[in-house]
Short mmCIF file of C-alpha atoms in Angstrom, two decimals:
data_model
loop_
_atom_site.label_atom_id
_atom_site.label_comp_id
_atom_site.label_asym_id
_atom_site.label_seq_id
_atom_site.Cartn_x
_atom_site.Cartn_y
_atom_site.Cartn_z
CA MET A 405 0.00 0.00 0.00
CA VAL A 406 1.25 3.48 -0.84
CA LYS A 407 2.24 5.55 2.19
CA SER A 408 3.21 9.19 1.78
CA ILE A 409 2.51 12.68 3.04
CA PHE A 410 -0.32 12.68 0.49
CA ASP A 411 -1.92 9.53 1.92
CA GLU A 412 -5.07 11.32 3.10
CA ASN A 413 -5.66 12.47 -0.48
CA LEU A 414 -5.34 8.92 -1.76
CA GLN A 415 -8.17 7.43 0.25
CA ASN A 416 -11.47 8.33 1.85
CA VAL A 417 -12.35 5.68 4.40
CA ASP A 418 -15.51 7.54 5.44
CA VAL A 419 -16.87 7.41 1.90
CA GLU A 420 -15.97 3.74 1.66
CA LYS A 421 -18.01 3.10 4.81
CA LYS A 422 -20.92 5.15 3.47
CA LEU A 423 -20.89 3.17 0.24
CA LEU A 424 -20.96 -0.18 2.03
CA CYS A 425 -23.77 0.97 4.32
CA SER A 426 -25.84 2.35 1.48
CA LEU A 427 -25.57 -0.99 -0.30
CA MET A 428 -26.61 -2.90 2.82
CA LEU A 429 -29.46 -0.68 3.89
CA LYS A 430 -31.90 1.20 1.73
CA GLU A 431 -30.14 1.11 -1.60
CA GLY A 432 -29.78 -2.53 -2.45
CA GLU A 433 -31.06 -1.75 -5.93
CA ALA A 434 -27.94 0.35 -6.48
CA ILE A 435 -25.68 -2.70 -6.27
CA ALA A 436 -25.89 -3.43 -10.01
CA ALA A 437 -24.91 0.12 -10.92
CA VAL A 438 -22.13 0.28 -8.34
CA SER A 439 -20.69 -3.08 -9.41
CA LYS A 440 -20.12 -1.62 -12.88
CA LYS A 441 -18.08 1.27 -11.44
CA ILE A 442 -15.78 -0.35 -8.90
CA GLU A 443 -14.05 -3.57 -7.93
CA LYS A 444 -13.03 -4.78 -4.51
CA GLU A 445 -9.43 -3.67 -5.15
CA ASP A 446 -10.62 -0.06 -5.34
CA PHE A 447 -11.22 0.00 -1.60
CA TYR A 448 -8.34 1.28 0.51
CA ARG A 449 -9.11 -0.77 3.62
CA PRO A 450 -8.81 -4.54 3.33
CA GLU A 451 -11.86 -4.94 5.59
CA HIS A 452 -13.93 -2.95 3.14
CA ARG A 453 -12.72 -5.14 0.28
CA MET A 454 -13.92 -8.24 2.11
CA VAL A 455 -17.30 -6.73 2.95
CA TYR A 456 -17.78 -5.49 -0.63
CA GLU A 457 -16.81 -8.87 -2.07
CA THR A 458 -19.28 -10.54 0.29
CA ILE A 459 -22.05 -8.14 -0.75
CA MET A 460 -21.37 -8.86 -4.42
CA GLY A 461 -21.32 -12.62 -3.82
CA LEU A 462 -24.67 -12.53 -2.05
CA TYR A 463 -26.11 -10.28 -4.74
CA LYS A 464 -25.08 -12.74 -7.47
CA GLN A 465 -26.79 -15.53 -5.50
CA GLY A 466 -29.99 -13.50 -5.23
CA VAL A 467 -29.75 -13.28 -1.44
CA PRO A 468 -31.23 -10.12 0.15
CA ILE A 469 -28.45 -7.73 1.14
CA ASN A 470 -28.53 -6.35 4.67
CA PHE A 471 -26.26 -6.20 7.71
CA ALA A 472 -27.45 -9.57 9.01
CA THR A 473 -27.01 -11.54 5.78
CA VAL A 474 -23.59 -10.02 5.10
CA LYS A 475 -22.45 -10.66 8.67
CA SER A 476 -23.62 -14.26 8.49
CA GLU A 477 -21.77 -14.78 5.21
CA LEU A 478 -18.60 -13.25 6.64
CA TYR A 479 -18.80 -15.72 9.54
CA ASP A 480 -19.58 -18.65 7.24
CA ASN A 481 -16.54 -17.88 5.10
CA GLY A 482 -14.21 -17.38 8.06
CA LEU A 483 -13.71 -13.69 7.30
CA MET A 484 -15.23 -12.06 10.37
CA GLY A 485 -11.96 -12.39 12.28
CA LYS A 486 -10.19 -10.45 9.53
CA VAL A 487 -12.90 -7.81 9.28
CA ASN A 488 -13.24 -7.50 13.07
CA ARG A 489 -16.76 -7.92 14.41
CA GLN A 490 -16.71 -4.68 16.39
CA TYR A 491 -15.57 -2.73 13.34
CA TYR A 492 -18.30 -4.35 11.24
CA ASP A 493 -20.96 -3.69 13.86
CA GLY A 494 -19.85 -0.05 13.88
CA LEU A 495 -20.77 0.26 10.23
CA GLU A 496 -24.45 0.13 11.19
CA GLY A 497 -24.10 3.53 12.83
CA VAL A 498 -22.50 5.24 9.83
CA GLU A 499 -24.56 8.12 8.53
CA TYR A 500 -24.92 8.41 4.79
CA THR A 501 -27.09 10.29 2.33
CA THR A 502 -29.83 8.27 0.64
CA GLY A 503 -29.48 8.03 -3.11
CA ARG A 504 -25.74 8.62 -3.13
CA ALA A 505 -24.37 5.08 -3.60
CA GLU A 506 -23.20 5.78 -7.15
CA TYR A 507 -21.55 9.02 -6.04
CA TYR A 508 -19.76 7.21 -3.21
CA ALA A 509 -18.62 4.57 -5.70
CA GLU A 510 -17.21 7.26 -7.96
CA VAL A 511 -15.19 8.78 -5.11
CA VAL A 512 -13.83 5.35 -4.16
CA ARG A 513 -12.90 4.73 -7.82
CA LYS A 514 -11.15 8.10 -8.19
CA LYS A 515 -9.08 7.56 -5.05
CA ALA A 516 -8.08 4.09 -6.29
CA GLY A 517 -7.08 5.65 -9.60
CA LEU A 518 -4.83 8.14 -7.83
CA ARG A 519 -3.16 5.37 -5.85
CA ALA A 520 -2.59 3.38 -9.05
CA LEU A 521 -0.98 6.38 -10.75
CA ILE A 522 1.43 6.91 -7.87
CA GLU A 523 2.30 3.22 -7.68
CA ALA A 524 2.95 3.18 -11.43
CA GLY A 525 5.19 6.26 -11.14
#
């Protein structure tokens, strides 16, 4: 992972959290649109990558996406220890703006693009 004095400009963990929450709460229908914009590697935090990948896996299976189903899947796949249950449970309290999932995805994608440019340089 790139570490520099510009690190805070290369990631936005708060937006990553908002994106994950919006996908798990009221904006499940946005998953298809978001999945076209970003991939799990676009997330800065490894925990967010695992949660996003779990959301996408459940979505492909036709399973309803919410905090409980994602949490259960993380446990079933042995990932909850890596995500950290307390950290995951804290996502439920994240405030986000309804209807902004695609915007959040765009921010995550742009930050990933900046990191890729620096790594390539």
